[in-house]
Short mmCIF file of C-alpha atoms and ligand atoms in Angstrom, two decimals:
data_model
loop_
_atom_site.label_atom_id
_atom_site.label_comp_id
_atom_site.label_asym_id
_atom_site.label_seq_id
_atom_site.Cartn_x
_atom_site.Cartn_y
_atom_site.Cartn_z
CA UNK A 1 46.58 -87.38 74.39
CA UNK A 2 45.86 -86.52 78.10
CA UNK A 3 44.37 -82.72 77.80
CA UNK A 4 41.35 -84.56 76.49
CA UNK A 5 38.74 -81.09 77.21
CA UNK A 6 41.03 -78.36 75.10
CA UNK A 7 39.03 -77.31 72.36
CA UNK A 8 42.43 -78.52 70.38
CA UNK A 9 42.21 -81.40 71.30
CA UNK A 10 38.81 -82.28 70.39
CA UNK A 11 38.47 -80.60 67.35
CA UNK A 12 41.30 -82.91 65.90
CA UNK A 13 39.82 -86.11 67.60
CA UNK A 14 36.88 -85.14 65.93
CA UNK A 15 37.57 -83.79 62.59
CA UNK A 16 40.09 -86.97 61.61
CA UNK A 17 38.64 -90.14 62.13
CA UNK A 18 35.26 -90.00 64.39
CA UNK A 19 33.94 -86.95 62.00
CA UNK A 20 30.30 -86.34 64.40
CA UNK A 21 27.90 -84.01 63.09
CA UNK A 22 25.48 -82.59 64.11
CA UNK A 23 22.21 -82.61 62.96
CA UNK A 24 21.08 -79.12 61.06
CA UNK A 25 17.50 -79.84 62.89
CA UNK A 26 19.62 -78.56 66.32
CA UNK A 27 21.68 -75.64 64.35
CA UNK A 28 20.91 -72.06 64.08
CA UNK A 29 18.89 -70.20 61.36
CA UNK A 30 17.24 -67.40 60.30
CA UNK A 31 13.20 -67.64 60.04
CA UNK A 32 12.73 -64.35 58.38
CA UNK A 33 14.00 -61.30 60.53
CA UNK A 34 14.49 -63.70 63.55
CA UNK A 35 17.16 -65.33 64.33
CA UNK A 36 16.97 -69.11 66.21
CA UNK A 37 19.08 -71.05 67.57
CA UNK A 38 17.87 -74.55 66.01
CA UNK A 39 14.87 -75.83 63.92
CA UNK A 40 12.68 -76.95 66.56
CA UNK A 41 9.53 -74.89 66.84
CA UNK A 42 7.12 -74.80 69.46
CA UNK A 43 3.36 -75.46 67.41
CA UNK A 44 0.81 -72.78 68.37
CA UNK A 45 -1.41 -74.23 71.69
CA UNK A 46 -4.73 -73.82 72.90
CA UNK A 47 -4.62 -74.06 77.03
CA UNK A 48 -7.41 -72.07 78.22
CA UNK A 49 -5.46 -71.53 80.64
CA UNK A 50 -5.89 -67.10 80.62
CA UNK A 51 -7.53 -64.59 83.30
CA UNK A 52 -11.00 -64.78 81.65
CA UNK A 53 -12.53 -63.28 84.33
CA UNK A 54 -10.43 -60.08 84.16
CA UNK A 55 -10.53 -59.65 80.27
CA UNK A 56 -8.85 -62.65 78.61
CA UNK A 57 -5.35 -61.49 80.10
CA UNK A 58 -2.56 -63.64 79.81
CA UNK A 59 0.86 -63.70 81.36
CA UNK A 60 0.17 -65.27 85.02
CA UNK A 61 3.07 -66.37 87.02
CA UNK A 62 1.70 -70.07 85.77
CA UNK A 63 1.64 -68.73 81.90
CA UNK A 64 4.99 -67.17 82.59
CA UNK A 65 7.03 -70.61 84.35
CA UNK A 66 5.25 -72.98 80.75
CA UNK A 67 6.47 -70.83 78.40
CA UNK A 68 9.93 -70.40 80.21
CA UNK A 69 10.22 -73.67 80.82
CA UNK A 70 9.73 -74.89 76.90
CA UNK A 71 12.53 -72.06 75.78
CA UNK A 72 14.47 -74.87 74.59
CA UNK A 73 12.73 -74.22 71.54
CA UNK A 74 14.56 -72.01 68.86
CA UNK A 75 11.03 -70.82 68.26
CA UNK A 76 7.83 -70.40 70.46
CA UNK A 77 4.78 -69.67 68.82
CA UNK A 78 2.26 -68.69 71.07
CA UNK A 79 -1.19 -69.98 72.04
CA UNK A 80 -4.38 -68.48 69.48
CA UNK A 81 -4.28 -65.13 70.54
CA UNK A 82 -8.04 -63.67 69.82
CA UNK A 83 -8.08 -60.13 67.54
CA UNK A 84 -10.93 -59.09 69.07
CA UNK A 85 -14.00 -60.47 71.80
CA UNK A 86 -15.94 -61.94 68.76
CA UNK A 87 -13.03 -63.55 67.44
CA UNK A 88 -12.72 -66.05 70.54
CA UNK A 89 -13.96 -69.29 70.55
CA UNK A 90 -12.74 -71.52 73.66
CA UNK A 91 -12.94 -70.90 77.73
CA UNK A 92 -9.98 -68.36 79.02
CA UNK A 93 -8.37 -68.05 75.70
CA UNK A 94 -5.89 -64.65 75.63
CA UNK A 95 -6.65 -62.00 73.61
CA UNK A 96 -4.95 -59.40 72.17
CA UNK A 97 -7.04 -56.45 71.51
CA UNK A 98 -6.75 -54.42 75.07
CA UNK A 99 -4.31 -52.90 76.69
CA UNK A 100 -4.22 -54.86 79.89
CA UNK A 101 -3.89 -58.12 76.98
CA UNK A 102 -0.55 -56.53 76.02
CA UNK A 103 0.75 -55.73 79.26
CA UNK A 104 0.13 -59.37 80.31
CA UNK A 105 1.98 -60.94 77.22
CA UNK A 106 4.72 -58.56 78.31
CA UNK A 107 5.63 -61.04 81.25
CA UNK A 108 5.79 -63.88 79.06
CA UNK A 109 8.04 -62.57 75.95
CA UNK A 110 10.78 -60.93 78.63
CA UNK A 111 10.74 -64.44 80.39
CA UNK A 112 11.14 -66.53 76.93
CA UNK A 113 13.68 -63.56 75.86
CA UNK A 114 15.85 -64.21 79.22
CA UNK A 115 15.58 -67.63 78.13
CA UNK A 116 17.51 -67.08 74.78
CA UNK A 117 14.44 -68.42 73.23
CA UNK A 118 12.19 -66.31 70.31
CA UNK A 119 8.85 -66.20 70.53
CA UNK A 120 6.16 -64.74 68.41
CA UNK A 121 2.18 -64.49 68.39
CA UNK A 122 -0.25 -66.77 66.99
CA UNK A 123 -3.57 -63.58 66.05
CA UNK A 124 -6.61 -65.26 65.73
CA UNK A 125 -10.35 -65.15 64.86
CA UNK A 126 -12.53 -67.71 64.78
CA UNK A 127 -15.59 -66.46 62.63
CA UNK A 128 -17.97 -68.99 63.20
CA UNK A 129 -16.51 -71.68 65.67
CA UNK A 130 -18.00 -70.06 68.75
CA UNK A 131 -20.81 -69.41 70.58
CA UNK A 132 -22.36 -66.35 72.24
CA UNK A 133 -21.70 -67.88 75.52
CA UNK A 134 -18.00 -67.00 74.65
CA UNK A 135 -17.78 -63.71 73.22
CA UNK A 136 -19.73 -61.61 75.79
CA UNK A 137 -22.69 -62.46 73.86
CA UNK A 138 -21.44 -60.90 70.25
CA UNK A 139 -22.77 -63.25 67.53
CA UNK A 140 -20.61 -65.32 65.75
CA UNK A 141 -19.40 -63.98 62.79
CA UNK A 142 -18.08 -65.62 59.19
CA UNK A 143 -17.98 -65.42 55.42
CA UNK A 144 -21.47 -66.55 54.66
CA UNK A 145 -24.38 -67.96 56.82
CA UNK A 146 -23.46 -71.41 56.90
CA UNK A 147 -24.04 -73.52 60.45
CA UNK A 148 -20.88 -75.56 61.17
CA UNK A 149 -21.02 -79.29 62.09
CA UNK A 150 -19.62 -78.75 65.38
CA UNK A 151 -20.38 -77.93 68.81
CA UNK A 152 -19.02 -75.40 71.38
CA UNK A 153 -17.68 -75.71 74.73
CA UNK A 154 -18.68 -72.95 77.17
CA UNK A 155 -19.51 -72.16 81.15
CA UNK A 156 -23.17 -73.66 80.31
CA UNK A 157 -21.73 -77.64 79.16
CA UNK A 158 -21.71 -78.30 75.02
CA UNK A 159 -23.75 -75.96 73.17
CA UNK A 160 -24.77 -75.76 69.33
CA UNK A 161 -23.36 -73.45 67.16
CA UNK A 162 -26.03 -70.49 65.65
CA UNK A 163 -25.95 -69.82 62.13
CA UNK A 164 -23.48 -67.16 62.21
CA UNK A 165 -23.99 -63.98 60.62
CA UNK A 166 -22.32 -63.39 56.93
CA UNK A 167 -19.71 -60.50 57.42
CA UNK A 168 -20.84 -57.14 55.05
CA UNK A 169 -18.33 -56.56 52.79
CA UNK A 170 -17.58 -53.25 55.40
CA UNK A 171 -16.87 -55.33 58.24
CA UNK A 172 -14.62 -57.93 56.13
CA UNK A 173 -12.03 -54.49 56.26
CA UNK A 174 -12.66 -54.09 60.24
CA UNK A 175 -11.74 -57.44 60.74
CA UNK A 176 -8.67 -56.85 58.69
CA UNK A 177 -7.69 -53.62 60.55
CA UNK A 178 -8.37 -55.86 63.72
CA UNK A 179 -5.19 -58.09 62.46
CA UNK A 180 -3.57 -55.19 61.58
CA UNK A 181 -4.04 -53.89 65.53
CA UNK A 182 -2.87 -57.30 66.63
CA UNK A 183 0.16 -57.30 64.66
CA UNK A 184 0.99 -53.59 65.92
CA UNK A 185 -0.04 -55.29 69.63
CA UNK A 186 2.11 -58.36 69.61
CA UNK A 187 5.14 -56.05 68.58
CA UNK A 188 4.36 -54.10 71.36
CA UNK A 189 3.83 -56.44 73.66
CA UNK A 190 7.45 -57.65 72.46
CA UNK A 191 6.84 -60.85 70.47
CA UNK A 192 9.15 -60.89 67.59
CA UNK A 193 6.60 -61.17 65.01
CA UNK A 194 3.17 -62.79 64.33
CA UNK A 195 2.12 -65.83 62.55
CA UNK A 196 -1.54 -65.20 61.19
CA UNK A 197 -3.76 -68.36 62.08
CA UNK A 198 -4.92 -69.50 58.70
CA UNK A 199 -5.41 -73.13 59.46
CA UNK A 200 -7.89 -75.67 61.03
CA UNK A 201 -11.08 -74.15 59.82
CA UNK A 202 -11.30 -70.41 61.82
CA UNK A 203 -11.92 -67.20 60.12
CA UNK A 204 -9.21 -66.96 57.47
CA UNK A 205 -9.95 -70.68 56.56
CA UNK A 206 -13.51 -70.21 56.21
CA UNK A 207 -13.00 -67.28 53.82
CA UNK A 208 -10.59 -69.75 51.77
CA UNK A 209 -12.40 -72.64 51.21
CA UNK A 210 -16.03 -73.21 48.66
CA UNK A 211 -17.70 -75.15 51.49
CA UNK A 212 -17.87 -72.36 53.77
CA UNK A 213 -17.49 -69.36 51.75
CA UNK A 214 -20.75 -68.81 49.46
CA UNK A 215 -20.17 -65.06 49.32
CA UNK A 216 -21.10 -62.78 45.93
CA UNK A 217 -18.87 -60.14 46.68
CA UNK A 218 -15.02 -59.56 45.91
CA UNK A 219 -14.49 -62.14 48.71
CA UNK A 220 -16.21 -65.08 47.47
CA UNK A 221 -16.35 -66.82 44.33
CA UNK A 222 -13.09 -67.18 42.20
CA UNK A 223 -9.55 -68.38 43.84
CA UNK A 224 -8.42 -64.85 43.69
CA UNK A 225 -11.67 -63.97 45.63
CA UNK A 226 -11.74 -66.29 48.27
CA UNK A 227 -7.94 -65.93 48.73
CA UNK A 228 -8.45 -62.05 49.30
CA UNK A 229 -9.31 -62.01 52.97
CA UNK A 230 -6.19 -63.93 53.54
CA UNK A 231 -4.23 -61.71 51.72
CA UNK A 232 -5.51 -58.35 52.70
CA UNK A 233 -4.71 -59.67 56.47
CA UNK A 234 -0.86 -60.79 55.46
CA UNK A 235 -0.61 -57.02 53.73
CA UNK A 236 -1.78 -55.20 56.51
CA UNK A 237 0.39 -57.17 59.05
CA UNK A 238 3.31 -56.87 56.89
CA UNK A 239 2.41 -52.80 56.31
CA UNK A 240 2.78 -52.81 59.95
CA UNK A 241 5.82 -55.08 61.51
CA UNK A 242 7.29 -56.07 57.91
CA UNK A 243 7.36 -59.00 56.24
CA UNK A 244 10.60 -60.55 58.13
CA UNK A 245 8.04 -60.91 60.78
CA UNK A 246 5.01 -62.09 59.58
CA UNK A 247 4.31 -65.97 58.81
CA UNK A 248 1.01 -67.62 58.05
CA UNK A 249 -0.68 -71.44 59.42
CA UNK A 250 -2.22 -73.36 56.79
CA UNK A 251 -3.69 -76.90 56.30
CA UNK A 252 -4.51 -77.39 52.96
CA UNK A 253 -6.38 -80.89 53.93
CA UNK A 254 -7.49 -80.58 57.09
CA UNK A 255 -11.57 -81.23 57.80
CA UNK A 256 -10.79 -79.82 61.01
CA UNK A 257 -14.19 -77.75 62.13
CA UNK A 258 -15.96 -78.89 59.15
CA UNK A 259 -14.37 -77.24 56.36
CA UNK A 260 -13.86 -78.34 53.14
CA UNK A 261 -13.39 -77.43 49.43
CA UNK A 262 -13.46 -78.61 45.82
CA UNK A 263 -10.40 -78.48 44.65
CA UNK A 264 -7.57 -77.91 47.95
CA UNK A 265 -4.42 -77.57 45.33
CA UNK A 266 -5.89 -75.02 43.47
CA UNK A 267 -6.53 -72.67 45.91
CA UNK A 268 -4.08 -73.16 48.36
CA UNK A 269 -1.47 -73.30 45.40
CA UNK A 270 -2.29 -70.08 44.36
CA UNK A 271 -2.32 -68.82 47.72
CA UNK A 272 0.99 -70.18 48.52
CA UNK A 273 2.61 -68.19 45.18
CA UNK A 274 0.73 -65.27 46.22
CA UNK A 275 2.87 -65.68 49.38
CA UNK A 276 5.97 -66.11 47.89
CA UNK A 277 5.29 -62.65 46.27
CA UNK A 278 4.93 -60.40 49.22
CA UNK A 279 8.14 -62.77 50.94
CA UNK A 280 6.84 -63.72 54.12
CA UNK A 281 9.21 -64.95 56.89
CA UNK A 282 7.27 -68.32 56.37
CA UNK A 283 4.80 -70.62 56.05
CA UNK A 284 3.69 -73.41 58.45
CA UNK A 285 2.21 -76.15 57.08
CA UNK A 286 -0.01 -78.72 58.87
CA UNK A 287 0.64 -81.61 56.82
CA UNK A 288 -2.28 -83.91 56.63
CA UNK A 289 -5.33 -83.81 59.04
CA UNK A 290 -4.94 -82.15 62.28
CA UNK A 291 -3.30 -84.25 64.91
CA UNK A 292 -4.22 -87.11 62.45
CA UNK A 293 -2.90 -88.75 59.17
CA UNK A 294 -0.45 -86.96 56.86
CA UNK A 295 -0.89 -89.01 53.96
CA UNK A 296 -4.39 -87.60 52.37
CA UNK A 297 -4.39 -87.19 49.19
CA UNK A 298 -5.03 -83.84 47.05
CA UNK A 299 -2.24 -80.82 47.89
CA UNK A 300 1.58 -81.69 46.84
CA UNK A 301 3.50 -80.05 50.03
CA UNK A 302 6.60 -80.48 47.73
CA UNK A 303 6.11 -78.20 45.07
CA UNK A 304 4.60 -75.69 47.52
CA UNK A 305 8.10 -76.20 49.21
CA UNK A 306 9.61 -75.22 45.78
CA UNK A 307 7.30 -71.76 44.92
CA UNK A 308 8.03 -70.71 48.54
CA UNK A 309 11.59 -69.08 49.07
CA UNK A 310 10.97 -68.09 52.63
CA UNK A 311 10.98 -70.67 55.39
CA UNK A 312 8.59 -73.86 55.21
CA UNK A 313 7.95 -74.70 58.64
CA UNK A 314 6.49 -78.68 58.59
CA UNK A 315 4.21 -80.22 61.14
CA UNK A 316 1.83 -82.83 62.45
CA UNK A 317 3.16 -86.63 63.84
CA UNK A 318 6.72 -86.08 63.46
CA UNK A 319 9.12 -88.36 65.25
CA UNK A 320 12.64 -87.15 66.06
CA UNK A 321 13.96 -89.61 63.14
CA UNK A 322 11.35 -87.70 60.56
CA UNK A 323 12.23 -84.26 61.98
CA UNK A 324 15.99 -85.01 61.29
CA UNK A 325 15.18 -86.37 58.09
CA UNK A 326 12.84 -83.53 56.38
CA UNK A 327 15.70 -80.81 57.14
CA UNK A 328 18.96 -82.55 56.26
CA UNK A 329 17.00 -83.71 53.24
CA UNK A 330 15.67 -80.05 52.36
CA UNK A 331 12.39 -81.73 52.43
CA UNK A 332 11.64 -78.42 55.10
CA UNK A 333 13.68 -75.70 57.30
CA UNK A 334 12.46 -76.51 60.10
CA UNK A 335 9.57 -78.64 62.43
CA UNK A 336 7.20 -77.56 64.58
CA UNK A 337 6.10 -80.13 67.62
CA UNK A 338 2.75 -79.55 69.44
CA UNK A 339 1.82 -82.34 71.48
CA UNK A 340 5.17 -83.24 72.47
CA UNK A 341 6.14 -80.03 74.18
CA UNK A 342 3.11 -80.29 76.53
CA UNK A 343 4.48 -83.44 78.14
CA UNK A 344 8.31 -82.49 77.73
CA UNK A 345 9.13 -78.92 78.20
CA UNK A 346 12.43 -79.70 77.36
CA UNK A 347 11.93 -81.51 74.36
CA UNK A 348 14.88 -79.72 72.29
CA UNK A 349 17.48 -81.40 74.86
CA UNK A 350 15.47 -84.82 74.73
CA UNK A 351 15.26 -85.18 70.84
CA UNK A 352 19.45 -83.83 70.77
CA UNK A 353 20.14 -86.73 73.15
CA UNK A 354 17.88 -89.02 71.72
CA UNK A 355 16.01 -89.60 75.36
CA UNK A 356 12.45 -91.14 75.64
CA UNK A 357 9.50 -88.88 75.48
CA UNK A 358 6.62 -88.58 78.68
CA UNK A 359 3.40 -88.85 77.18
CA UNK A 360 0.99 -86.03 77.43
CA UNK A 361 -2.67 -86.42 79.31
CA UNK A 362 -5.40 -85.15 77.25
CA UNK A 363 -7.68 -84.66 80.15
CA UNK A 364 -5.31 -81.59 81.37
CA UNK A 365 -4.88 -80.07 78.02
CA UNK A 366 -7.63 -77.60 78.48
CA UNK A 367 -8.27 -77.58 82.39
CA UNK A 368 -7.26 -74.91 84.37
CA UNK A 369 -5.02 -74.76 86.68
CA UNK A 370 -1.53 -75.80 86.81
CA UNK A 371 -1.67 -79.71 86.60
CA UNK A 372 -0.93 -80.94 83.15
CA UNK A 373 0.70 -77.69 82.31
CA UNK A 374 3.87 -76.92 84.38
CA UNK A 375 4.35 -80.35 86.39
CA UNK A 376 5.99 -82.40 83.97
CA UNK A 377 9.50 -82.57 84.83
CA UNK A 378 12.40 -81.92 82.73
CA UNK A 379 15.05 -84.95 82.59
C1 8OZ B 1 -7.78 -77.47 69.81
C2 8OZ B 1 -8.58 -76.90 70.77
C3 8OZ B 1 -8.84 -75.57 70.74
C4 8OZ B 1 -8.30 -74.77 69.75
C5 8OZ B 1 -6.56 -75.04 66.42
C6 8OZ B 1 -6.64 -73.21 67.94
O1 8OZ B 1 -7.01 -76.11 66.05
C7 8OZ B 1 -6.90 -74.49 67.73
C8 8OZ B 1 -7.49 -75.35 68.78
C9 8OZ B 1 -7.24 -76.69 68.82
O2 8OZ B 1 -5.84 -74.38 65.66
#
């Protein structure tokens, strides 16, 4: 055979004795409304790298080029994106409460859009991870009065968290309407949908878990009660953009900012069938600790895999081999890889081929200014 590129020809050297497949991880799907072209999904990251002095406004030439340049991904999900001032907690983070907010994100979605990538918006609050210093000197906020084990960053060096102030059961529904707003924004700003930050200890977190929710209200208390705030924020985004576009971050074990509770599989079980009844686009679970071991005991990922119907977006330490593993094995839909798309913005063509992987530098992860964030080359 000596027309060895006509599509003829290599679908029959193919399909009779060399049968190659390839991997569903690289294939198309459906993630709710949205439509990807593989399973690879850029994990939500925190770069400080927004015009804090102008309002938290993203979409700088220099946001624009990293989020171009990681389009490789069938799925971007954005950087924390705060609901409102009070609901930041880090240096420069983006918001998306104002109108100037949305206008910035603008740049970025059109670029990652021109890209053939999808990309949607990681809302935000952080309750009580954050320090006056940060929010234009709005106090921090939370379920109940309780003073995290963990200290801020800010202009003024590492500062001590206040006791934050316990939420009235009035201004539990503003912050809801405030998700609501985002939701509306990110749609807007033309992000095609919003995951809801539920993980790693912030606001929705807090409300979730016994050790930092001590409320007496309808928010505090039972399951049903502490899973409420959760919920009522899911309903209202879903009210708003529908629930093809609306996905939620969990991490049932993390002790990430110094949460905890009694009895994980309880509460995130019920939260996860709860879930399953509204049909969210999907769920992305951090598997383990943050950005440290997945084997801790207490929540089976498994059977939440089997009450959910929508997508079950994995992550946290997976290798390419994993990655390929978990999907052809139904295990999840798809992966999401954090760490590794810092240091390879085009990690989608390096896992296909199978290349080696550059190694990211922590000391740039949160440093402004280009270095660390759209200097590491492609292959
Ligand atoms: C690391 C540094 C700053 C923020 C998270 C949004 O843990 C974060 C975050 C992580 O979800």
């Amino acid at each position: 055979m000596y027309i060895l590129h006509s599509p003829y020809s290599f679908f029959h050297a193919t399909s009779s004795t060399h049968h190659m497949t390839t991997p569903q991880l690289f294939q198309p799907t459906r993630i709710g409304d949205i439509e990807v072209a593989n399973r690879i999904v850029m994990a939500p990251l925190t770069r400080c790298r927004a015009d804090e002095a102008n309002g938290d406004i993203p979409g700088s030439e220099m946001n624009v080029a990293y989020y171009r340049q990681r389009s490789g991904a069938g799925l971007i999900i954005s950087e924390g994106t705060q609901v409102s001032p009070v609901g930041k907690g880090y240096m420069a983070t983006p918001g998306i409460y104002s109108e100037a907010q949305v206008e910035g994100w603008k740049h970025i979605t059109q670029a990652v859009h021109a890209a053939g990538s999808k990309i949607i918006a990681q809302i935000w609050h952080v309750g009580r991870i954050t320090h006056p210093d940060l929010t234009g000197g709005a106090h921090p906020v939370a379920p109940s009065a309780i003073q995290p084990n963990v200290v801020a960053y800010t202009h003024n060096g590492k500062v001590e968290i206040p006791v934050p102030h316990a939420l009235s059961t009035t201004e539990v529904k503003e912050v809801v309407q405030q998700f609501r707003q985002a939701a509306a924004n990110a749609l807007r700003a033309g992000f095609d949908g919003v995951e809801i930050h539920g993980a790693n200890g912030y606001l929705v977190d807090q409300f979730i878990r016994d050790g930092s929710n001590h409320r007496t209200d309808v928010y505090g208390g039972s399951i049903e009660n502490r899973c409420r705030f959760a919920l009522e924020v899911v309903d209202a985004c879903v009210a708003e953009i529908g629930a093809g576009r609306v996905g939620i971050r969990l991490s049932p074990l993390t002790p990430f900012n110094d949460v905890t509770d009694s009895n994980p599989q309880a509460v995130f079980g019920y939260l996860v069938n709860e879930l399953q009844k509204r049909g969210i686009a999907f769920i992305h679970f951090i598997e383990g600790a943050t950005g440290g071991p997945r084997d801790l005991p207490g929540f089976d990922y498994a059977a939440a895999r089997q009450a959910f119907k929508g997508t079950y977006i994995g992550n946290n330490g997976y290798t390419r081999d994993m990655a390929i593993d978990a999907v052809e094995s139904g295990k999840v839909d798809a992966v999401a890889f954090g760490r590794w798309f810092i240091s390879n913005p085009d990690l989608v063509e390096r896992l296909k081929q199978n290349a080696p992987l550059s190694e990211a530098n922590p000391s740039t992860f949160y440093a402004p200014g280009p270095v660390g964030y759209i200097d590491y080359p492609p292959l």
